[in-house]
C-alpha positions as MATLAB code, in Angstrom:
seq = 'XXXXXXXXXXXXXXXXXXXXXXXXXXXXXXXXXXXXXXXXXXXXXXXXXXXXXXXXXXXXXXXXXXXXXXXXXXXXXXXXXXXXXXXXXXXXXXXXXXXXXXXXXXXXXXXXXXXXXXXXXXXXXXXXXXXXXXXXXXXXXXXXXXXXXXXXXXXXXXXXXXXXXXXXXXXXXXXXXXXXXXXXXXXXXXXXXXXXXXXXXXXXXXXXXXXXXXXXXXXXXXXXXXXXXXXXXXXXXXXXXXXXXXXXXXXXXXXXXXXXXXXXXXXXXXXXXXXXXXXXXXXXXXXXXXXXXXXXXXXXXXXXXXXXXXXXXXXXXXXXXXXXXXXXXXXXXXXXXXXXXXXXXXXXXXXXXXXXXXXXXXXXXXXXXXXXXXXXXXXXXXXXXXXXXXXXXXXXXXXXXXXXXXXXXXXXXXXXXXXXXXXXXXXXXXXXXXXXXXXXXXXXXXXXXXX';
ca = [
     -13.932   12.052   16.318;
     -11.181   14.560   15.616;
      -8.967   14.972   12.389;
      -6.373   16.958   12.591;
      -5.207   18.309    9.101;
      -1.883   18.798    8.541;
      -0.251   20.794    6.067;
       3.013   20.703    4.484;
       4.582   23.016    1.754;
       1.144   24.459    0.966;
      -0.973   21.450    0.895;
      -4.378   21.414   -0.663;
      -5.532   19.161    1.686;
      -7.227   21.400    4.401;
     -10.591   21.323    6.382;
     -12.319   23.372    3.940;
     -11.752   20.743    1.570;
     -13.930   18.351    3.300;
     -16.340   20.775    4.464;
     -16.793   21.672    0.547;
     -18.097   18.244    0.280;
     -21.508   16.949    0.965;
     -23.242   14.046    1.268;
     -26.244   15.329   -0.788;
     -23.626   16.432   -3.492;
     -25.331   14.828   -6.848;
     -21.954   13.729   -8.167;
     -21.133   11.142   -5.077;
     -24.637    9.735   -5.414;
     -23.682    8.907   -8.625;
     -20.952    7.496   -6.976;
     -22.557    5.639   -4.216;
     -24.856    4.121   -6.734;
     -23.148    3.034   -9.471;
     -23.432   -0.407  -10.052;
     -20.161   -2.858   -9.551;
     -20.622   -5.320  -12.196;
     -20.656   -1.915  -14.365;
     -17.454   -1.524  -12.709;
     -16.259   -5.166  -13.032;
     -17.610   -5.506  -16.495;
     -16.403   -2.005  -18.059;
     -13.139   -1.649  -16.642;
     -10.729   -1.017  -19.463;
      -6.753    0.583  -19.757;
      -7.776    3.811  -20.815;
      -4.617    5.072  -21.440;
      -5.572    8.533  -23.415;
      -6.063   11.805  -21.207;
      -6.398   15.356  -22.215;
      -2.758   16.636  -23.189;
      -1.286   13.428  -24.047;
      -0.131   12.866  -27.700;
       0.578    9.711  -29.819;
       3.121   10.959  -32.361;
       2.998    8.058  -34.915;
       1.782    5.103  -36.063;
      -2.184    3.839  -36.908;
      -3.405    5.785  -33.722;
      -1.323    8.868  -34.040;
      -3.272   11.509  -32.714;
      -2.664   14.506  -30.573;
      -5.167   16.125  -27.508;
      -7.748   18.603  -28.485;
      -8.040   19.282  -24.498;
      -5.742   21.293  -22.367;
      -4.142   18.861  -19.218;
      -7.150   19.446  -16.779;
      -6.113   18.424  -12.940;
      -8.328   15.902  -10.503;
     -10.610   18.076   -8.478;
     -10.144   17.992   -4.678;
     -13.582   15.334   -4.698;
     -12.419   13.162   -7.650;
      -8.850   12.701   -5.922;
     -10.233   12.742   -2.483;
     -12.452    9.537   -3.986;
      -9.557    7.763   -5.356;
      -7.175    7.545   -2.063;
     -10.382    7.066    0.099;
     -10.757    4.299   -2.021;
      -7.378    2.777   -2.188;
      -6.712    2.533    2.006;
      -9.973    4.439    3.300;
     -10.771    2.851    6.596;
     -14.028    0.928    6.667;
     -14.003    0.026   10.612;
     -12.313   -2.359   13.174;
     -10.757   -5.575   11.272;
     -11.789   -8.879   12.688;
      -8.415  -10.159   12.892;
      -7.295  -14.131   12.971;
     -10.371  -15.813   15.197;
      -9.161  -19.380   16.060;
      -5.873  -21.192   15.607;
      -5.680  -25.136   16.453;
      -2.392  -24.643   18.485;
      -4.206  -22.008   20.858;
      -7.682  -23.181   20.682;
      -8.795  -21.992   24.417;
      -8.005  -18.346   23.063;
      -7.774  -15.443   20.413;
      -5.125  -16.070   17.992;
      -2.589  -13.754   18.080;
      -1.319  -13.815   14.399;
      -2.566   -9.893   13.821;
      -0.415   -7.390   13.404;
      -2.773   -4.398   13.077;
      -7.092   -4.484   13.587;
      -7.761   -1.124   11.083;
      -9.904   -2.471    8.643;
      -9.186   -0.372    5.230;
     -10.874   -1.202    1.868;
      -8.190   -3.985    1.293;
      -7.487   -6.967    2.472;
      -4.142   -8.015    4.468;
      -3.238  -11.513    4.932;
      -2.915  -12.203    8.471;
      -4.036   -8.631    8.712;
      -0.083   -7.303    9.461;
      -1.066   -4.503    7.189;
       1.890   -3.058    5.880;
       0.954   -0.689    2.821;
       0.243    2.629    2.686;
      -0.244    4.947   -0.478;
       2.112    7.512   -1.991;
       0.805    9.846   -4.721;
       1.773   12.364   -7.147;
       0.316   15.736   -9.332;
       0.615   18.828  -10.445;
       0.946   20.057   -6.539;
       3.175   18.051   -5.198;
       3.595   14.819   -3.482;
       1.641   13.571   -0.820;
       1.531   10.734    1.318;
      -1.914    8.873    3.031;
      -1.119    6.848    6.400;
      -4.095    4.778    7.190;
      -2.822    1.283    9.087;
      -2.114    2.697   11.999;
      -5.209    4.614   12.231;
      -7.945    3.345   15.270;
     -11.404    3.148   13.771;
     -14.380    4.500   15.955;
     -17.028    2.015   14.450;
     -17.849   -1.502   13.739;
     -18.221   -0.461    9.913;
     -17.518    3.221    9.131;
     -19.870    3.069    6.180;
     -23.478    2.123    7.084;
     -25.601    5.309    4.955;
     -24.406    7.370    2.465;
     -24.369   10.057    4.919;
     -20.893    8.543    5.878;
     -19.040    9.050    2.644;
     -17.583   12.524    3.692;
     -16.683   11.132    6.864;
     -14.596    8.446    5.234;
     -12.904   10.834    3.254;
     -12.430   13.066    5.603;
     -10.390   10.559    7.816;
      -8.091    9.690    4.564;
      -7.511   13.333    4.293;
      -6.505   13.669    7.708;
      -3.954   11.120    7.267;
      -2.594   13.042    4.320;
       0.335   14.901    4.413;
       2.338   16.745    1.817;
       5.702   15.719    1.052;
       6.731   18.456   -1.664;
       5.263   20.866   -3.585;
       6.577   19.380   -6.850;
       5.119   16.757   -8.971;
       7.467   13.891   -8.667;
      10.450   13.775  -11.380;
      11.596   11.081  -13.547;
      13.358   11.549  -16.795;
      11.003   10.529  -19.551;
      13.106    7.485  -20.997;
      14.652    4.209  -19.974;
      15.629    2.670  -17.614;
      12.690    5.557  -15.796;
       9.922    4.205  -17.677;
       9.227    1.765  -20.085;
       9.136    2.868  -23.858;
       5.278    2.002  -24.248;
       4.410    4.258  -21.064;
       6.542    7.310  -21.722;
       3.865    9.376  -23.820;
       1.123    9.038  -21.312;
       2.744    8.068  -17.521;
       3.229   11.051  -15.051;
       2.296   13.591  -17.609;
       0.710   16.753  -16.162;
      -3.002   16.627  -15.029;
      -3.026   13.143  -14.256;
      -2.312   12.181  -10.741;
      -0.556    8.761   -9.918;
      -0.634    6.581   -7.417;
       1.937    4.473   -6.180;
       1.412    2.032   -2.780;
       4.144    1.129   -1.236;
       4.587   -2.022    1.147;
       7.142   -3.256    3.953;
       8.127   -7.106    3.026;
      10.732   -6.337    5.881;
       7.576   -6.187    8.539;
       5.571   -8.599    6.832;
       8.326  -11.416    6.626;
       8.929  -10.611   10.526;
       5.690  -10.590   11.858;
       5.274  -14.135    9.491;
       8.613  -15.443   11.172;
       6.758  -15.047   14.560;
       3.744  -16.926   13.440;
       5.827  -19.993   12.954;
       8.093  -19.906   15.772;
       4.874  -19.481   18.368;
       3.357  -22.939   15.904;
       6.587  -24.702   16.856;
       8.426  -24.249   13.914;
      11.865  -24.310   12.846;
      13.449  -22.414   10.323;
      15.881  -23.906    7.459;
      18.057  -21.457    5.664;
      18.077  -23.549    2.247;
      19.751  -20.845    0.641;
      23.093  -21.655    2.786;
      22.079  -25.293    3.073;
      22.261  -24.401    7.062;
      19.813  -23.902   10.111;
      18.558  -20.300   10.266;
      20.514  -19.152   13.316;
      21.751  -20.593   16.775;
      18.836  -22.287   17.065;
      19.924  -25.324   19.395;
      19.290  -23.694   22.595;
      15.507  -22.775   21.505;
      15.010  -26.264   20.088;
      16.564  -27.907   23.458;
      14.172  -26.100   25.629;
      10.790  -26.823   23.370;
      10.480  -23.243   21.823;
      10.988  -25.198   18.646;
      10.434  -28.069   17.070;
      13.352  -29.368   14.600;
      11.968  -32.557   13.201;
      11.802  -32.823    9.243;
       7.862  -32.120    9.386;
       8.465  -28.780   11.794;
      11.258  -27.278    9.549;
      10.014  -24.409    6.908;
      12.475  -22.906    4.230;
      13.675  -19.805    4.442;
      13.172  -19.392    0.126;
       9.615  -20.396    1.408;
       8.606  -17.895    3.816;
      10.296  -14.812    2.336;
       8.437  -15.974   -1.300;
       5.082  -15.740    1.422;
       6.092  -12.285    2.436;
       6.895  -10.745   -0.567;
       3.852  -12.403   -2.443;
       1.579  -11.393   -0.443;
       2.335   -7.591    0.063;
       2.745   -7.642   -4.107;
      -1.066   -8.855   -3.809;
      -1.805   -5.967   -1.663;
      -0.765   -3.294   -3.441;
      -2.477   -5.393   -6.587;
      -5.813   -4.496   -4.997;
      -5.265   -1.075   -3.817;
      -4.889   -0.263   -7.063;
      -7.534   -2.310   -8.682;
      -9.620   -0.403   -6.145;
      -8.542    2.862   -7.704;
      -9.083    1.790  -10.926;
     -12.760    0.377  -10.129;
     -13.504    4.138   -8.595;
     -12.227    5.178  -11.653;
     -15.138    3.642  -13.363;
     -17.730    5.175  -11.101;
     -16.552    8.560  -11.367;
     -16.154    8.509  -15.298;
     -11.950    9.426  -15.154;
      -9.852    7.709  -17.467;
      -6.780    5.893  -16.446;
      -5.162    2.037  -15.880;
      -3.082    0.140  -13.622;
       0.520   -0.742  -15.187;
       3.770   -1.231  -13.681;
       5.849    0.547  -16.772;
       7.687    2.997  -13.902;
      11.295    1.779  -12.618;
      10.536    1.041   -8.893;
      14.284    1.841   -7.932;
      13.859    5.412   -9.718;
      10.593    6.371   -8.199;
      11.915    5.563   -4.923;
      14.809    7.600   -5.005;
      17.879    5.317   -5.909;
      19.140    7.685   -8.433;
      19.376   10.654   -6.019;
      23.057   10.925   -6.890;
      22.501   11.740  -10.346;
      20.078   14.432   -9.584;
      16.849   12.274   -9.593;
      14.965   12.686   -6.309;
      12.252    9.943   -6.405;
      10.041    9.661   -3.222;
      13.537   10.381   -1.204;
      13.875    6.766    0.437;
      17.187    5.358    2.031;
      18.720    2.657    0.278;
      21.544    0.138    1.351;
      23.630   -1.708   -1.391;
      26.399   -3.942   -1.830;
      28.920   -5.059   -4.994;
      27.372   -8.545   -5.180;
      23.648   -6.921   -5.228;
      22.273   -6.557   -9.120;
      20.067   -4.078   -7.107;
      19.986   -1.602   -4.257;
      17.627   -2.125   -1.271;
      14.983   -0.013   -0.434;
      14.937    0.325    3.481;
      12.542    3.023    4.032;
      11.578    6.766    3.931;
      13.079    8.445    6.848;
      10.143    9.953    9.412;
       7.583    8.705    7.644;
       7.497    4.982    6.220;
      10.678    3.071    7.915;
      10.962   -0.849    7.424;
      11.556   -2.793   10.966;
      15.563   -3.206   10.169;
      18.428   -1.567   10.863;
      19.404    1.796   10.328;
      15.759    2.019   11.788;
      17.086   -0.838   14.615;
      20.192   -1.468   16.563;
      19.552   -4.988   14.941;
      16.914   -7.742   14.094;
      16.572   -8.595   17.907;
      15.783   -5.386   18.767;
      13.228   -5.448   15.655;
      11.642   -8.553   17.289;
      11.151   -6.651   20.344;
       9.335   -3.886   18.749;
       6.873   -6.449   16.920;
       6.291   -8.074   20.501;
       5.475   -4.373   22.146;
       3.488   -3.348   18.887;
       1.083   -6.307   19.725;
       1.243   -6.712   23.199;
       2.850   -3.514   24.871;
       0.405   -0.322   26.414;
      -1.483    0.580   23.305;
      -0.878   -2.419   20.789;
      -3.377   -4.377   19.303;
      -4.082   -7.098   21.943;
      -3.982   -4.436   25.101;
      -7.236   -4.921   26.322;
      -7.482   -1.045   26.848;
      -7.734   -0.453   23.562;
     -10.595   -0.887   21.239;
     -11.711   -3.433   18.688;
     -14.563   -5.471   16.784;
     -15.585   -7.280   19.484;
     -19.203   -7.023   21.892;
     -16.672   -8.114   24.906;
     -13.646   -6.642   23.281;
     -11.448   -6.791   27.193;
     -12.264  -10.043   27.549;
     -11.758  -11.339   24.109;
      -8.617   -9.396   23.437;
      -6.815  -10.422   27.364;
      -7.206  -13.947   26.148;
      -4.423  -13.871   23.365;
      -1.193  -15.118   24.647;
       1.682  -12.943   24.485;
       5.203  -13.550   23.108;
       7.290  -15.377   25.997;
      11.020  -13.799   26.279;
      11.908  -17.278   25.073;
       9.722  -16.862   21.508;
      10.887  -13.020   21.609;
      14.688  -14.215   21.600;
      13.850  -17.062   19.220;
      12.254  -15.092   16.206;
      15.007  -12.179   17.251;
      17.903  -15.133   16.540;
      16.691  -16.038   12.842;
      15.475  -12.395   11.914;
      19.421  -11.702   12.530;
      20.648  -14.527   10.777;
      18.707  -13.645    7.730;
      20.683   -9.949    8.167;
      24.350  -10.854    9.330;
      24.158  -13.445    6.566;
      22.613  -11.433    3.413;
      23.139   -7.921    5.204;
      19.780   -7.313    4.295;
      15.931   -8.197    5.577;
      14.645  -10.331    3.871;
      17.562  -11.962    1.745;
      16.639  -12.227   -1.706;
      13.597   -9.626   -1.798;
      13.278   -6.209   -1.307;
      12.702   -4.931    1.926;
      10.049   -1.745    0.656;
       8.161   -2.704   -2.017;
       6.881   -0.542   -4.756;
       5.840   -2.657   -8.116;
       2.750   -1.172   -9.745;
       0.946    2.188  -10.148;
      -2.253    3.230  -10.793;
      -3.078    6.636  -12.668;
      -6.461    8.586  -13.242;
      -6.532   11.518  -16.051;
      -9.475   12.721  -17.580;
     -10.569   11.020  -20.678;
     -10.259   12.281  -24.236;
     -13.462   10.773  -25.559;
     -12.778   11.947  -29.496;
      -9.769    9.797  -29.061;
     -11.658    6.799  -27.928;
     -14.590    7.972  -30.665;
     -12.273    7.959  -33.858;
     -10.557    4.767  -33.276;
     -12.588    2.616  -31.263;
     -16.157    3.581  -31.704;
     -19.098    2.486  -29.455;
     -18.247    0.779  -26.589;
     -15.149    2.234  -25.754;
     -16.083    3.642  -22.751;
     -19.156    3.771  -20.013;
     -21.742    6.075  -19.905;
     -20.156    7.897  -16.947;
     -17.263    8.466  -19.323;
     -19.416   10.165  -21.428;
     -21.183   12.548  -18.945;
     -18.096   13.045  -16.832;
     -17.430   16.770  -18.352;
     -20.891   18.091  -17.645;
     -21.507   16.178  -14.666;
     -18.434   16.985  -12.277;
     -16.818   20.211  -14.110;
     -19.616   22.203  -16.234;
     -19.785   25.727  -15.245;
     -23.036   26.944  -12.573;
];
């Protein structure tokens, strides 16, 4: 397989980084062999890294250690970690309403290192240091095996195809003033500070609440805007010709499905961080998982003021307590307009991302299956009818709210992970034994002493 490395602004991220690492390398079979109930068991918020300072109260106490950066290995770890991919998903297998063939619920068949309910796949990981800002697309990527990891021969390769999908987005650490609303008062000592490197997934609740919306309309099902008290859209001439079904039992709520899409996403980027964090453990780096940044500012939605963020586009309105994150332009954009005419245009795309030349049901393309042709020819495709259908109440949620979806945020960004390196002597004067694992304690001499 080739990766093709891109670089941006001077990016780090190069082949020669991942031809610098090695599957014999000591510290990843340390790694590879760390034990995960010592990762379950001894995962703590350890908050302290070299350079940080507590200026008062009972655990005042200020760094004896100079901030020291991730290396290229320990930070290649981490995002391989959060969205590596592990092989071909294995998608939705059976559905009762299309039992004669492959469901066709999936939005995306990369299998990463977290789950996706449904497998639509929306997230993708944004990150931060001293070098810049860098972005790692992995959903779209098309795996070559079955499982990518089998040996621990692998392990470079895996990293090496999350470094591939790396790209630099600027060449300065990401900005946010150090006080309210930016960050919480409890996290401005220690969050962002230099040497760590943070990590902050990102998911579309736009894409997963359409791709949801199509679900039910192919099941029959008809949707009930309950926050207007109205149906969701013109939907008489789909329920006259038996697209849909509008008895009580076949109605879902609108409040319903767009609490599904947002919940579920917020679970995703739950785990890609918890993933992070668990690496953490194996690779002796201190760190947590907190949501104590301001989503809106690390986005970008005080740009006017000076205050880049990530640089996404925003809509807003007077009557919104909040503007709405709508996506990153080039590089992460949410299926709604400015990125679509409108939401029936958006409903075509999903259609031709499943079902067009290339999409995830063409039988041409690959998969986890021994007769992947067959098996993959079998799942119906959208009818025009269904197409036009999930098109009609995807634009009713929009002309009505003039957003996707109504009452949530289209781009979701909620909680962070960071990794520093740990100040033991902290964690020795005020906590004692205990405090942290043994690769904690042999992190210094293991991954950084001098040859």
């Amino acid at each position: 397989m080739l990766y093709y490395f891109q670089i941006f602004y001077g990016a780090i991220i190069t082949e020669t980084t991942v031809s610098n690492i090695h599957p014999t390398d000591p510290r990843l079979a340390e790694v590879l062999n760390f034990p995960l109930v010592q990762g379950l068991f001894g995962r703590r918020s350890r908050r302290f890294g070299f350079g940080m300072e507590i200026p008062g109260g009972p655990l005042a106490y200020k760094s004896q250690h100079e901030p020291m950066p991730l290396s290229d290995l320990e930070r290649a770890l981490l995002v391989t970690a959060a969205t590596g991919v592990t092989g071909w998903n294995f998608g939705i297998p059976f559905t009762i309403n299309e039992s004669d063939r492959l469901s066709n619920y999936s939005l995306r068949l990369t299998g990463r290192t977290i789950p996706s309910a449904a497998t639509i796949c929306t997230t993708e990981l944004f990150f931060t240091d001293d070098t810049g800002i860098f972005l790692t697309r992995t959903r779209e990527l098309t795996p070559e095996r079955l499982r990518e990891f089998e040996s621990s021969d692998d392990v470079t390769r895996m990293i090496g195809i999350s470094l591939a999908a790396t790209i630099q987005l600027s060449n300065e650490r990401l900005y946010l003033p150090p006080e309210p609303p930016h960050f919480d008062e409890h996290n401005i000592w220690n969050s962002n500070r230099p040497g760590s490197t943070l990590f902050m997934p990102v998911g579309d609740v736009g894409e997963q609440l359409l791709a949801l919306l199509a679900m039910y309309v192919t099941n029959g099902y008809t949707l009930y805007d309950d926050y207007s008290g109205r149906p969701g859209g013109n939907l008489e001439p789909f329920i006259r010709t038996g697209v849909i079904d509008d008895t009580p039992q076949m109605r879902f709520a609108l409040s319903h499905i767009e609490q599904v899409a947002y919940s579920t996403v917020a679970m995703e980027l739950a785990l890609i961080c918890q993933n992070i964090v668990l690496m953490m453990q194996a690779i002796g780096l201190g760190g947590w998982m907190y949501s104590g940044i301001y989503p809106y500012s690390a986005l970008g939605a005080f740009a006017d003021e000076g205050i880049k963020g990530l640089g996404f586009r925003f809509s807003s309105r007077e009557d919104w307590p909040y503007p709405n994150p709508l996506g990153l332009d080039g590089y992460y954009e949410s299926v709604c307009p400015p990125y679509v005419a409108d939401m029936r245009e958006a409903a075509h795309k999903l259609a031709e991302r499943k079902f067009g030349s290339g999409g995830t049901y063409d039988p041409a393309t690959g998969g986890p299956f021994l007769h992947n042709s067959e098996i993959k020819a079998s799942a119906r495709p959208y009818t025009q009818a269904q197409i036009d259908c999930i098109g009609e109440m995807a634009q009713h949620i929009y002309s009505t709210y003039g957003r996707f979806p109504a009452r949530y945020p289209t781009i979701l960004l909620r909680i962070y992970a960071q990794a520093h390196h740990l100040e033991l002597e902290f964690y020795d004067k005020f906590f004692g034994p205990g405090s942290y694992l043994q690769a904690h304690a042999e992190h210094m001499e293991r991954w950084h002493a001098t040859p």
